[in-house]
Amino acid sequence: MRRLLRYLPALLLAPASAAGWLATSASPAQIQQSSFCQQQRCAAPDAYGRTWDYDLRATGSHVLRVQRESSDPASRVTSVSLLSANEDVNGEIDRRLFGDVQRAALGFVSNAGRLEPCYALDGSTYRVLSTAPDDRTAQLYCDWDEAYTRFVIEADRAYLTRTAPTPVTISSGPTKLNTWAFTTCVGAGGTNSYLTMGEAARCTLRVTTKGEQSAVVKAELQYEIEYVQNGQYVKKLLPEKELWLPGRTPGPLDPRLTQQGRAIDLNVSLAVKKVPGRRVTSVNTIARLTFANGAVKTAYEPLLVR
C-alpha cells in the first residue's frame, strides 16, 4: 500500500490528444511516447497476435493492454484496457488511473465513478460502466479473474467497418493477411462475442487478405488456453491439431471454411470444461492458412472466455 501511495501524484489527471487512440492507427511507439506512458513509465510492450501489453512501472501492479485489428502495428486500435492486479487492489488508484486511460483512449472521461462493484464479480459475468459515450465506442465494462480486474474500453464494430481505410496496395504484391478477429460464437445460450465457460459453441474467425488474391487450399488449426489456477497464470499450447481441406465433408466438430474473395470465414467448434480451482480466461486460435499460389500465412487470435 505504501508503495502505491508513493506514486499517487503520478496518477493525477493526464492530458491526452483530443482524438485519443481508440479506432485510430496510433502506433506502439506513439503510445509508449504518449503523456500517459511517460507519467506511468510504460515498459516496452510484450506483443502477441494483435495484443500489446505495457507494464506500468509507476505502480508495478497495472498493465495497459492495447488490442488492434491485426498483428500489424499500423492497424487500428479496437480496445484499450487497464489490468489491475488483484493481489494489490486500491480502488481509488484504479479509478484515477482508469480515468487517465480513458483520456488517452478517448480524449475524455466517460466514467469517473467508483469501481468497487467490479472487484465483486465472480469471473462469469461482467459489468457495463458506460454505453456508447461517442459514435466510435461500443461500451466501457469491467470483468474479473483470479489474477486481474480488467477495465475495458471497446470500439464499436459498426464504426470500424464504416470508417475502414482502403489499402492502396490491396490488390498488388504477395498474398498477406490483412485483418482477423472473432465475430460471433453461437451456442445453447445464444450468440455472443465471447466463449461461455462450460458451454460448447461454434465460433467464427473472419480473416481478410491483401496483395495477390488466392484461394485457401488448406487450413491447419491449433489452440492455446490461458488460465489462472492456485493464483498462478498458465499459458498452455494444446498438442492436437485440426485440418480443413476443400472437398472433405466435415464432421459435426470439424472446422469449416468459406471464402468470398478476400474474406475468409473459419468456423470452429470450441468448449472449455469447468475445472475446480481453475479460471480459464482465453482460448487462442492459431490458424495456418495455405493458399493456392503457395503462400502460407498464420493468424493468432485470442477469444475471451467468460
PDB file of C-alpha atoms in Angstrom:
ATOM      1  CA  MET A   1       0.000   0.000   0.000  1.00  0.00           C
ATOM      2  CA  ARG A   2       2.778   2.480   0.914  1.00  0.00           C
ATOM      3  CA  ARG A   3       4.447   1.736  -2.416  1.00  0.00           C
ATOM      4  CA  LEU A   4       1.276   2.634  -4.334  1.00  0.00           C
ATOM      5  CA  LEU A   5       0.649   5.775  -2.290  1.00  0.00           C
ATOM      6  CA  ARG A   6       4.156   6.932  -3.085  1.00  0.00           C
ATOM      7  CA  TYR A   7       3.192   7.026  -6.759  1.00  0.00           C
ATOM      8  CA  LEU A   8      -0.196   8.652  -6.232  1.00  0.00           C
ATOM      9  CA  PRO A   9       0.924  12.038  -7.687  1.00  0.00           C
ATOM     10  CA  ALA A  10       1.667  10.276 -10.972  1.00  0.00           C
ATOM     11  CA  LEU A  11      -1.968   9.169 -11.137  1.00  0.00           C
ATOM     12  CA  LEU A  12      -3.364  12.692 -11.326  1.00  0.00           C
ATOM     13  CA  LEU A  13      -5.329  13.508 -14.442  1.00  0.00           C
ATOM     14  CA  ALA A  14      -3.120  13.266 -17.520  1.00  0.00           C
ATOM     15  CA  PRO A  15      -3.542  15.217 -20.739  1.00  0.00           C
ATOM     16  CA  ALA A  16      -4.284  13.329 -23.950  1.00  0.00           C
ATOM     17  CA  SER A  17      -4.889  14.163 -27.549  1.00  0.00           C
ATOM     18  CA  ALA A  18      -8.395  15.247 -28.470  1.00  0.00           C
ATOM     19  CA  ALA A  19      -8.901  12.173 -30.624  1.00  0.00           C
ATOM     20  CA  GLY A  20      -7.358   9.509 -28.407  1.00  0.00           C
ATOM     21  CA  TRP A  21      -6.082   6.112 -29.521  1.00  0.00           C
ATOM     22  CA  LEU A  22      -9.321   4.156 -29.963  1.00  0.00           C
ATOM     23  CA  ALA A  23     -10.227   3.335 -33.585  1.00  0.00           C
ATOM     24  CA  THR A  24      -7.075   5.070 -34.830  1.00  0.00           C
ATOM     25  CA  SER A  25      -3.766   3.736 -36.152  1.00  0.00           C
ATOM     26  CA  ALA A  26      -1.777   5.061 -33.192  1.00  0.00           C
ATOM     27  CA  SER A  27       1.460   3.079 -33.329  1.00  0.00           C
ATOM     28  CA  PRO A  28       3.032   1.199 -30.397  1.00  0.00           C
ATOM     29  CA  ALA A  29       5.809   3.812 -30.402  1.00  0.00           C
ATOM     30  CA  GLN A  30       3.306   6.685 -30.270  1.00  0.00           C
ATOM     31  CA  ILE A  31       1.541   5.037 -27.340  1.00  0.00           C
ATOM     32  CA  GLN A  32       4.790   4.477 -25.461  1.00  0.00           C
ATOM     33  CA  GLN A  33       5.806   8.109 -26.077  1.00  0.00           C
ATOM     34  CA  SER A  34       2.401   9.489 -25.004  1.00  0.00           C
ATOM     35  CA  SER A  35       1.897  11.650 -21.914  1.00  0.00           C
ATOM     36  CA  PHE A  36       0.151   8.724 -20.239  1.00  0.00           C
ATOM     37  CA  CYS A  37       3.047   6.334 -20.745  1.00  0.00           C
ATOM     38  CA  GLN A  38       5.610   8.970 -19.829  1.00  0.00           C
ATOM     39  CA  GLN A  39       3.836   9.517 -16.496  1.00  0.00           C
ATOM     40  CA  GLN A  40       3.272   5.818 -15.846  1.00  0.00           C
ATOM     41  CA  ARG A  41       6.733   4.774 -17.101  1.00  0.00           C
ATOM     42  CA  CYS A  42       5.400   2.160 -19.514  1.00  0.00           C
ATOM     43  CA  ALA A  43       7.781  -0.711 -20.185  1.00  0.00           C
ATOM     44  CA  ALA A  44       8.451  -1.830 -23.754  1.00  0.00           C
ATOM     45  CA  PRO A  45       5.356  -3.740 -24.904  1.00  0.00           C
ATOM     46  CA  ASP A  46       5.024  -7.510 -24.969  1.00  0.00           C
ATOM     47  CA  ALA A  47       3.316  -8.247 -28.298  1.00  0.00           C
ATOM     48  CA  TYR A  48       1.452 -11.444 -29.153  1.00  0.00           C
ATOM     49  CA  GLY A  49      -1.011 -11.697 -32.001  1.00  0.00           C
ATOM     50  CA  ARG A  50      -2.941  -8.446 -32.096  1.00  0.00           C
ATOM     51  CA  THR A  51      -2.355  -7.650 -28.411  1.00  0.00           C
ATOM     52  CA  TRP A  52       0.266  -5.283 -26.982  1.00  0.00           C
ATOM     53  CA  ASP A  53       0.791  -5.269 -23.175  1.00  0.00           C
ATOM     54  CA  TYR A  54       2.647  -2.417 -21.440  1.00  0.00           C
ATOM     55  CA  ASP A  55       3.622  -2.932 -17.788  1.00  0.00           C
ATOM     56  CA  LEU A  56       3.130   0.313 -15.841  1.00  0.00           C
ATOM     57  CA  ARG A  57       6.296   0.617 -13.792  1.00  0.00           C
ATOM     58  CA  ALA A  58       4.993   3.639 -11.846  1.00  0.00           C
ATOM     59  CA  THR A  59       2.747   1.337  -9.812  1.00  0.00           C
ATOM     60  CA  GLY A  60       4.158  -2.124 -10.510  1.00  0.00           C
ATOM     61  CA  SER A  61       0.692  -3.649 -10.334  1.00  0.00           C
ATOM     62  CA  HIS A  62      -1.025  -2.486 -13.533  1.00  0.00           C
ATOM     63  CA  VAL A  63      -0.865  -3.326 -17.240  1.00  0.00           C
ATOM     64  CA  LEU A  64      -2.049  -1.233 -20.188  1.00  0.00           C
ATOM     65  CA  ARG A  65      -3.426  -3.604 -22.851  1.00  0.00           C
ATOM     66  CA  VAL A  66      -3.972  -2.410 -26.425  1.00  0.00           C
ATOM     67  CA  GLN A  67      -5.654  -4.665 -28.983  1.00  0.00           C
ATOM     68  CA  ARG A  68      -5.648  -3.988 -32.719  1.00  0.00           C
ATOM     69  CA  GLU A  69      -7.438  -5.238 -35.810  1.00  0.00           C
ATOM     70  CA  SER A  70      -4.468  -7.455 -36.651  1.00  0.00           C
ATOM     71  CA  SER A  71      -0.862  -8.121 -35.671  1.00  0.00           C
ATOM     72  CA  ASP A  72       0.182  -5.260 -37.956  1.00  0.00           C
ATOM     73  CA  PRO A  73       1.304  -2.450 -35.599  1.00  0.00           C
ATOM     74  CA  ALA A  74      -0.157   0.037 -38.092  1.00  0.00           C
ATOM     75  CA  SER A  75      -3.657  -1.470 -37.816  1.00  0.00           C
ATOM     76  CA  ARG A  76      -6.350   0.342 -35.844  1.00  0.00           C
ATOM     77  CA  VAL A  77      -6.875   0.049 -32.091  1.00  0.00           C
ATOM     78  CA  THR A  78     -10.036  -1.936 -31.254  1.00  0.00           C
ATOM     79  CA  SER A  79      -9.836  -1.885 -27.450  1.00  0.00           C
ATOM     80  CA  VAL A  80      -7.811  -0.323 -24.644  1.00  0.00           C
ATOM     81  CA  SER A  81      -7.795  -1.935 -21.188  1.00  0.00           C
ATOM     82  CA  LEU A  82      -6.356  -1.316 -17.751  1.00  0.00           C
ATOM     83  CA  LEU A  83      -5.469  -4.532 -15.900  1.00  0.00           C
ATOM     84  CA  SER A  84      -5.202  -4.185 -12.123  1.00  0.00           C
ATOM     85  CA  ALA A  85      -3.503  -6.986 -10.162  1.00  0.00           C
ATOM     86  CA  ASN A  86      -5.904  -8.428  -7.591  1.00  0.00           C
ATOM     87  CA  GLU A  87      -3.123  -9.023  -5.071  1.00  0.00           C
ATOM     88  CA  ASP A  88      -2.596  -5.260  -4.614  1.00  0.00           C
ATOM     89  CA  VAL A  89      -6.026  -3.641  -5.080  1.00  0.00           C
ATOM     90  CA  ASN A  90      -6.557   0.060  -4.402  1.00  0.00           C
ATOM     91  CA  GLY A  91      -9.937   1.239  -5.693  1.00  0.00           C
ATOM     92  CA  GLU A  92      -9.104   4.944  -5.596  1.00  0.00           C
ATOM     93  CA  ILE A  93      -5.882   4.498  -7.557  1.00  0.00           C
ATOM     94  CA  ASP A  94      -7.680   2.276 -10.087  1.00  0.00           C
ATOM     95  CA  ARG A  95     -10.392   4.922 -10.517  1.00  0.00           C
ATOM     96  CA  ARG A  96      -7.883   7.709 -11.126  1.00  0.00           C
ATOM     97  CA  LEU A  97      -5.732   5.572 -13.400  1.00  0.00           C
ATOM     98  CA  PHE A  98      -8.713   4.345 -15.449  1.00  0.00           C
ATOM     99  CA  GLY A  99      -9.715   7.990 -15.873  1.00  0.00           C
ATOM    100  CA  ASP A 100      -6.282   8.657 -17.346  1.00  0.00           C
ATOM    101  CA  VAL A 101      -6.630   5.623 -19.634  1.00  0.00           C
ATOM    102  CA  GLN A 102      -9.981   6.972 -20.853  1.00  0.00           C
ATOM    103  CA  ARG A 103      -8.394  10.350 -21.621  1.00  0.00           C
ATOM    104  CA  ALA A 104      -5.636   8.626 -23.576  1.00  0.00           C
ATOM    105  CA  ALA A 105      -8.002   6.292 -25.450  1.00  0.00           C
ATOM    106  CA  LEU A 106     -10.988   8.609 -25.987  1.00  0.00           C
ATOM    107  CA  GLY A 107      -9.789  12.151 -25.311  1.00  0.00           C
ATOM    108  CA  PHE A 108     -12.313  12.475 -22.453  1.00  0.00           C
ATOM    109  CA  VAL A 109     -13.600  10.637 -19.361  1.00  0.00           C
ATOM    110  CA  SER A 110     -16.854   8.735 -19.822  1.00  0.00           C
ATOM    111  CA  ASN A 111     -16.949   7.024 -16.415  1.00  0.00           C
ATOM    112  CA  ALA A 112     -15.415   8.542 -13.287  1.00  0.00           C
ATOM    113  CA  GLY A 113     -17.451   6.584 -10.741  1.00  0.00           C
ATOM    114  CA  ARG A 114     -16.284   4.170  -8.099  1.00  0.00           C
ATOM    115  CA  LEU A 115     -15.092   0.788  -9.347  1.00  0.00           C
ATOM    116  CA  GLU A 116     -15.624  -1.328  -6.218  1.00  0.00           C
ATOM    117  CA  PRO A 117     -18.525  -3.332  -7.779  1.00  0.00           C
ATOM    118  CA  CYS A 118     -16.032  -4.657 -10.354  1.00  0.00           C
ATOM    119  CA  TYR A 119     -13.978  -6.389  -7.642  1.00  0.00           C
ATOM    120  CA  ALA A 120     -17.074  -8.305  -6.508  1.00  0.00           C
ATOM    121  CA  LEU A 121     -17.594 -10.052  -9.860  1.00  0.00           C
ATOM    122  CA  ASP A 122     -17.248 -13.840  -9.810  1.00  0.00           C
ATOM    123  CA  GLY A 123     -15.495 -14.319 -13.150  1.00  0.00           C
ATOM    124  CA  SER A 124     -18.595 -15.496 -15.011  1.00  0.00           C
ATOM    125  CA  THR A 125     -20.154 -12.069 -15.596  1.00  0.00           C
ATOM    126  CA  TYR A 126     -19.100  -8.552 -16.475  1.00  0.00           C
ATOM    127  CA  ARG A 127     -20.368  -5.103 -15.516  1.00  0.00           C
ATOM    128  CA  VAL A 128     -21.124  -2.336 -18.026  1.00  0.00           C
ATOM    129  CA  LEU A 129     -19.738   1.014 -16.867  1.00  0.00           C
ATOM    130  CA  SER A 130     -20.829   3.171 -19.811  1.00  0.00           C
ATOM    131  CA  THR A 131     -22.622   2.557 -23.108  1.00  0.00           C
ATOM    132  CA  ALA A 132     -21.797   4.306 -26.414  1.00  0.00           C
ATOM    133  CA  PRO A 133     -20.266   7.517 -24.999  1.00  0.00           C
ATOM    134  CA  ASP A 134     -19.476   8.514 -28.588  1.00  0.00           C
ATOM    135  CA  ASP A 135     -20.035   7.078 -32.062  1.00  0.00           C
ATOM    136  CA  ARG A 136     -16.767   5.114 -32.174  1.00  0.00           C
ATOM    137  CA  THR A 137     -17.123   3.488 -28.731  1.00  0.00           C
ATOM    138  CA  ALA A 138     -19.370   0.494 -28.040  1.00  0.00           C
ATOM    139  CA  GLN A 139     -19.004   0.380 -24.264  1.00  0.00           C
ATOM    140  CA  LEU A 140     -16.815   0.560 -21.200  1.00  0.00           C
ATOM    141  CA  TYR A 141     -17.007  -2.502 -18.949  1.00  0.00           C
ATOM    142  CA  CYS A 142     -15.130  -4.408 -16.279  1.00  0.00           C
ATOM    143  CA  ASP A 143     -14.583  -8.106 -15.642  1.00  0.00           C
ATOM    144  CA  TRP A 144     -12.572 -10.164 -13.188  1.00  0.00           C
ATOM    145  CA  ASP A 145     -10.416 -13.267 -12.943  1.00  0.00           C
ATOM    146  CA  GLU A 146      -8.140 -14.566 -10.204  1.00  0.00           C
ATOM    147  CA  ALA A 147      -5.158 -12.571 -11.452  1.00  0.00           C
ATOM    148  CA  TYR A 148      -6.579  -9.252 -12.669  1.00  0.00           C
ATOM    149  CA  THR A 149      -9.602  -6.984 -12.665  1.00  0.00           C
ATOM    150  CA  ARG A 150      -9.925  -5.522 -16.180  1.00  0.00           C
ATOM    151  CA  PHE A 151     -11.388  -2.162 -17.125  1.00  0.00           C
ATOM    152  CA  VAL A 152     -12.050  -2.182 -20.875  1.00  0.00           C
ATOM    153  CA  ILE A 153     -12.823   0.477 -23.497  1.00  0.00           C
ATOM    154  CA  GLU A 154     -14.197  -1.269 -26.589  1.00  0.00           C
ATOM    155  CA  ALA A 155     -14.543   0.198 -30.085  1.00  0.00           C
ATOM    156  CA  ASP A 156     -17.845  -0.041 -31.948  1.00  0.00           C
ATOM    157  CA  ARG A 157     -17.604  -2.662 -34.712  1.00  0.00           C
ATOM    158  CA  ALA A 158     -20.051  -0.816 -36.969  1.00  0.00           C
ATOM    159  CA  TYR A 159     -17.929   2.335 -36.699  1.00  0.00           C
ATOM    160  CA  LEU A 160     -14.753   0.399 -37.527  1.00  0.00           C
ATOM    161  CA  THR A 161     -16.438  -1.133 -40.575  1.00  0.00           C
ATOM    162  CA  ARG A 162     -17.873   2.186 -41.716  1.00  0.00           C
ATOM    163  CA  THR A 163     -14.571   4.047 -41.403  1.00  0.00           C
ATOM    164  CA  ALA A 164     -12.215   1.271 -42.539  1.00  0.00           C
ATOM    165  CA  PRO A 165      -9.447   2.661 -44.739  1.00  0.00           C
ATOM    166  CA  THR A 166      -8.989   1.147 -48.179  1.00  0.00           C
ATOM    167  CA  PRO A 167      -5.410  -0.113 -48.531  1.00  0.00           C
ATOM    168  CA  VAL A 168      -3.792   1.454 -51.556  1.00  0.00           C
ATOM    169  CA  THR A 169      -1.924  -1.727 -52.471  1.00  0.00           C
ATOM    170  CA  ILE A 170      -4.572  -4.287 -51.508  1.00  0.00           C
ATOM    171  CA  SER A 171      -4.519  -5.976 -54.949  1.00  0.00           C
ATOM    172  CA  SER A 172      -0.777  -5.936 -55.607  1.00  0.00           C
ATOM    173  CA  GLY A 173       2.196  -7.695 -54.074  1.00  0.00           C
ATOM    174  CA  PRO A 174       2.366 -11.124 -52.390  1.00  0.00           C
ATOM    175  CA  THR A 175      -0.602 -12.568 -50.523  1.00  0.00           C
ATOM    176  CA  LYS A 176      -0.736 -11.399 -46.902  1.00  0.00           C
ATOM    177  CA  LEU A 177      -3.277 -11.459 -44.106  1.00  0.00           C
ATOM    178  CA  ASN A 178      -4.851  -8.042 -43.622  1.00  0.00           C
ATOM    179  CA  THR A 179      -7.182  -8.333 -40.606  1.00  0.00           C
ATOM    180  CA  TRP A 180      -8.573 -11.112 -38.430  1.00  0.00           C
ATOM    181  CA  ALA A 181     -10.945 -11.253 -35.470  1.00  0.00           C
ATOM    182  CA  PHE A 182     -13.608 -13.479 -33.954  1.00  0.00           C
ATOM    183  CA  THR A 183     -17.035 -12.152 -34.895  1.00  0.00           C
ATOM    184  CA  THR A 184     -19.543 -14.453 -33.161  1.00  0.00           C
ATOM    185  CA  CYS A 185     -19.855 -17.568 -31.018  1.00  0.00           C
ATOM    186  CA  VAL A 186     -23.153 -19.446 -31.305  1.00  0.00           C
ATOM    187  CA  GLY A 187     -24.078 -21.869 -28.514  1.00  0.00           C
ATOM    188  CA  ALA A 188     -27.036 -23.040 -26.475  1.00  0.00           C
ATOM    189  CA  GLY A 189     -27.033 -19.743 -24.595  1.00  0.00           C
ATOM    190  CA  GLY A 190     -27.321 -17.647 -27.745  1.00  0.00           C
ATOM    191  CA  THR A 191     -24.935 -15.580 -29.856  1.00  0.00           C
ATOM    192  CA  ASN A 192     -22.036 -13.783 -28.149  1.00  0.00           C
ATOM    193  CA  SER A 193     -18.683 -12.212 -28.950  1.00  0.00           C
ATOM    194  CA  TYR A 194     -17.009 -14.490 -26.373  1.00  0.00           C
ATOM    195  CA  LEU A 195     -16.947 -18.163 -25.316  1.00  0.00           C
ATOM    196  CA  THR A 196     -19.015 -19.158 -22.286  1.00  0.00           C
ATOM    197  CA  MET A 197     -17.324 -21.433 -19.744  1.00  0.00           C
ATOM    198  CA  GLY A 198     -18.798 -24.938 -19.770  1.00  0.00           C
ATOM    199  CA  GLU A 199     -20.779 -24.382 -22.973  1.00  0.00           C
ATOM    200  CA  ALA A 200     -19.914 -25.701 -26.448  1.00  0.00           C
ATOM    201  CA  ALA A 201     -20.147 -23.178 -29.257  1.00  0.00           C
ATOM    202  CA  ARG A 202     -19.233 -22.706 -32.882  1.00  0.00           C
ATOM    203  CA  CYS A 203     -17.189 -19.541 -33.284  1.00  0.00           C
ATOM    204  CA  THR A 204     -16.333 -17.711 -36.497  1.00  0.00           C
ATOM    205  CA  LEU A 205     -12.891 -16.256 -37.118  1.00  0.00           C
ATOM    206  CA  ARG A 206     -13.044 -13.797 -40.004  1.00  0.00           C
ATOM    207  CA  VAL A 207      -9.790 -13.224 -41.911  1.00  0.00           C
ATOM    208  CA  THR A 208      -9.245 -10.765 -44.766  1.00  0.00           C
ATOM    209  CA  THR A 209      -6.297 -10.696 -47.135  1.00  0.00           C
ATOM    210  CA  LYS A 210      -4.374  -8.172 -49.189  1.00  0.00           C
ATOM    211  CA  GLY A 211      -1.936  -8.499 -52.058  1.00  0.00           C
ATOM    212  CA  GLU A 212      -2.475 -11.186 -54.689  1.00  0.00           C
ATOM    213  CA  GLN A 213      -5.890 -12.799 -54.286  1.00  0.00           C
ATOM    214  CA  SER A 214      -5.738 -16.584 -53.944  1.00  0.00           C
ATOM    215  CA  ALA A 215      -7.946 -19.423 -52.717  1.00  0.00           C
ATOM    216  CA  VAL A 216      -7.236 -21.249 -49.455  1.00  0.00           C
ATOM    217  CA  VAL A 217      -6.309 -24.885 -50.143  1.00  0.00           C
ATOM    218  CA  LYS A 218      -5.524 -25.950 -46.562  1.00  0.00           C
ATOM    219  CA  ALA A 219      -6.181 -24.670 -43.059  1.00  0.00           C
ATOM    220  CA  GLU A 220      -4.413 -26.098 -40.019  1.00  0.00           C
ATOM    221  CA  LEU A 221      -5.645 -25.055 -36.585  1.00  0.00           C
ATOM    222  CA  GLN A 222      -4.122 -25.390 -33.146  1.00  0.00           C
ATOM    223  CA  TYR A 223      -5.206 -23.904 -29.819  1.00  0.00           C
ATOM    224  CA  GLU A 224      -3.770 -22.415 -26.638  1.00  0.00           C
ATOM    225  CA  ILE A 225      -5.570 -21.917 -23.354  1.00  0.00           C
ATOM    226  CA  GLU A 226      -4.775 -19.266 -20.760  1.00  0.00           C
ATOM    227  CA  TYR A 227      -5.942 -19.803 -17.208  1.00  0.00           C
ATOM    228  CA  VAL A 228      -5.306 -18.992 -13.566  1.00  0.00           C
ATOM    229  CA  GLN A 229      -5.010 -21.873 -11.093  1.00  0.00           C
ATOM    230  CA  ASN A 230      -3.991 -21.582  -7.448  1.00  0.00           C
ATOM    231  CA  GLY A 231      -3.097 -17.968  -8.099  1.00  0.00           C
ATOM    232  CA  GLN A 232      -0.693 -18.863 -10.923  1.00  0.00           C
ATOM    233  CA  TYR A 233      -1.095 -17.751 -14.541  1.00  0.00           C
ATOM    234  CA  VAL A 234      -0.644 -20.564 -17.096  1.00  0.00           C
ATOM    235  CA  LYS A 235      -0.490 -20.428 -20.896  1.00  0.00           C
ATOM    236  CA  LYS A 236      -0.607 -23.894 -22.486  1.00  0.00           C
ATOM    237  CA  LEU A 237      -0.350 -24.963 -26.125  1.00  0.00           C
ATOM    238  CA  LEU A 238      -2.618 -27.935 -26.810  1.00  0.00           C
ATOM    239  CA  PRO A 239      -0.916 -30.647 -28.911  1.00  0.00           C
ATOM    240  CA  GLU A 240      -3.933 -31.596 -31.033  1.00  0.00           C
ATOM    241  CA  LYS A 241      -4.319 -30.040 -34.481  1.00  0.00           C
ATOM    242  CA  GLU A 242      -7.375 -29.747 -36.721  1.00  0.00           C
ATOM    243  CA  LEU A 243      -7.269 -29.791 -40.506  1.00  0.00           C
ATOM    244  CA  TRP A 244      -9.571 -28.353 -43.140  1.00  0.00           C
ATOM    245  CA  LEU A 245      -9.231 -29.387 -46.796  1.00  0.00           C
ATOM    246  CA  PRO A 246     -11.516 -28.381 -49.679  1.00  0.00           C
ATOM    247  CA  GLY A 247     -13.911 -31.109 -50.759  1.00  0.00           C
ATOM    248  CA  ARG A 248     -13.694 -33.033 -47.485  1.00  0.00           C
ATOM    249  CA  THR A 249     -17.045 -33.486 -45.726  1.00  0.00           C
ATOM    250  CA  PRO A 250     -16.611 -32.129 -42.179  1.00  0.00           C
ATOM    251  CA  GLY A 251     -17.834 -33.962 -39.096  1.00  0.00           C
ATOM    252  CA  PRO A 252     -20.005 -32.195 -36.505  1.00  0.00           C
ATOM    253  CA  LEU A 253     -16.976 -30.883 -34.573  1.00  0.00           C
ATOM    254  CA  ASP A 254     -14.630 -30.319 -37.516  1.00  0.00           C
ATOM    255  CA  PRO A 255     -13.610 -26.848 -38.716  1.00  0.00           C
ATOM    256  CA  ARG A 256     -15.380 -25.360 -41.719  1.00  0.00           C
ATOM    257  CA  LEU A 257     -14.082 -22.741 -44.110  1.00  0.00           C
ATOM    258  CA  THR A 258     -15.851 -20.496 -46.591  1.00  0.00           C
ATOM    259  CA  GLN A 259     -14.235 -17.865 -48.776  1.00  0.00           C
ATOM    260  CA  GLN A 260     -15.675 -14.985 -50.751  1.00  0.00           C
ATOM    261  CA  GLY A 261     -12.935 -13.065 -52.494  1.00  0.00           C
ATOM    262  CA  ARG A 262     -10.664 -11.646 -49.809  1.00  0.00           C
ATOM    263  CA  ALA A 263     -12.946 -12.598 -46.897  1.00  0.00           C
ATOM    264  CA  ILE A 264     -12.302 -15.983 -45.261  1.00  0.00           C
ATOM    265  CA  ASP A 265     -14.584 -17.335 -42.525  1.00  0.00           C
ATOM    266  CA  LEU A 266     -13.194 -20.119 -40.330  1.00  0.00           C
ATOM    267  CA  ASN A 267     -15.927 -21.695 -38.219  1.00  0.00           C
ATOM    268  CA  VAL A 268     -14.542 -23.796 -35.355  1.00  0.00           C
ATOM    269  CA  SER A 269     -16.055 -25.819 -32.517  1.00  0.00           C
ATOM    270  CA  LEU A 270     -14.818 -24.699 -29.082  1.00  0.00           C
ATOM    271  CA  ALA A 271     -15.624 -25.636 -25.496  1.00  0.00           C
ATOM    272  CA  VAL A 272     -13.943 -25.099 -22.129  1.00  0.00           C
ATOM    273  CA  LYS A 273     -14.702 -27.540 -19.314  1.00  0.00           C
ATOM    274  CA  LYS A 274     -15.190 -26.279 -15.789  1.00  0.00           C
ATOM    275  CA  VAL A 275     -12.327 -27.475 -13.570  1.00  0.00           C
ATOM    276  CA  PRO A 276     -12.437 -26.789  -9.803  1.00  0.00           C
ATOM    277  CA  GLY A 277      -9.908 -24.116  -8.854  1.00  0.00           C
ATOM    278  CA  ARG A 278      -9.216 -23.144 -12.459  1.00  0.00           C
ATOM    279  CA  ARG A 279     -10.434 -19.999 -14.204  1.00  0.00           C
ATOM    280  CA  VAL A 280      -9.861 -20.042 -17.980  1.00  0.00           C
ATOM    281  CA  THR A 281      -9.546 -16.509 -19.349  1.00  0.00           C
ATOM    282  CA  SER A 282      -8.815 -17.058 -23.036  1.00  0.00           C
ATOM    283  CA  VAL A 283      -8.732 -19.631 -25.818  1.00  0.00           C
ATOM    284  CA  ASN A 284      -6.251 -18.636 -28.509  1.00  0.00           C
ATOM    285  CA  THR A 285      -6.604 -19.928 -32.061  1.00  0.00           C
ATOM    286  CA  ILE A 286      -3.553 -20.380 -34.281  1.00  0.00           C
ATOM    287  CA  ALA A 287      -4.766 -20.663 -37.884  1.00  0.00           C
ATOM    288  CA  ARG A 288      -2.160 -21.565 -40.506  1.00  0.00           C
ATOM    289  CA  LEU A 289      -3.567 -20.936 -43.995  1.00  0.00           C
ATOM    290  CA  THR A 290      -2.051 -22.307 -47.198  1.00  0.00           C
ATOM    291  CA  PHE A 291      -3.075 -20.568 -50.426  1.00  0.00           C
ATOM    292  CA  ALA A 292      -3.215 -21.909 -53.978  1.00  0.00           C
ATOM    293  CA  ASN A 293      -0.344 -19.630 -55.009  1.00  0.00           C
ATOM    294  CA  GLY A 294       1.936 -21.237 -52.397  1.00  0.00           C
ATOM    295  CA  ALA A 295       1.715 -18.517 -49.746  1.00  0.00           C
ATOM    296  CA  VAL A 296       1.455 -19.748 -46.141  1.00  0.00           C
ATOM    297  CA  LYS A 297       0.246 -17.253 -43.526  1.00  0.00           C
ATOM    298  CA  THR A 298      -0.657 -17.548 -39.839  1.00  0.00           C
ATOM    299  CA  ALA A 299      -3.302 -15.735 -37.794  1.00  0.00           C
ATOM    300  CA  TYR A 300      -3.111 -15.792 -33.992  1.00  0.00           C
ATOM    301  CA  GLU A 301      -6.315 -14.658 -32.287  1.00  0.00           C
ATOM    302  CA  PRO A 302      -7.357 -14.779 -28.604  1.00  0.00           C
ATOM    303  CA  LEU A 303     -11.010 -15.364 -27.693  1.00  0.00           C
ATOM    304  CA  LEU A 304     -12.264 -14.176 -24.317  1.00  0.00           C
ATOM    305  CA  VAL A 305     -13.800 -16.829 -22.038  1.00  0.00           C
ATOM    306  CA  ARG A 306     -16.463 -15.853 -19.507  1.00  0.00           C
TER     307      ARG A 306
END
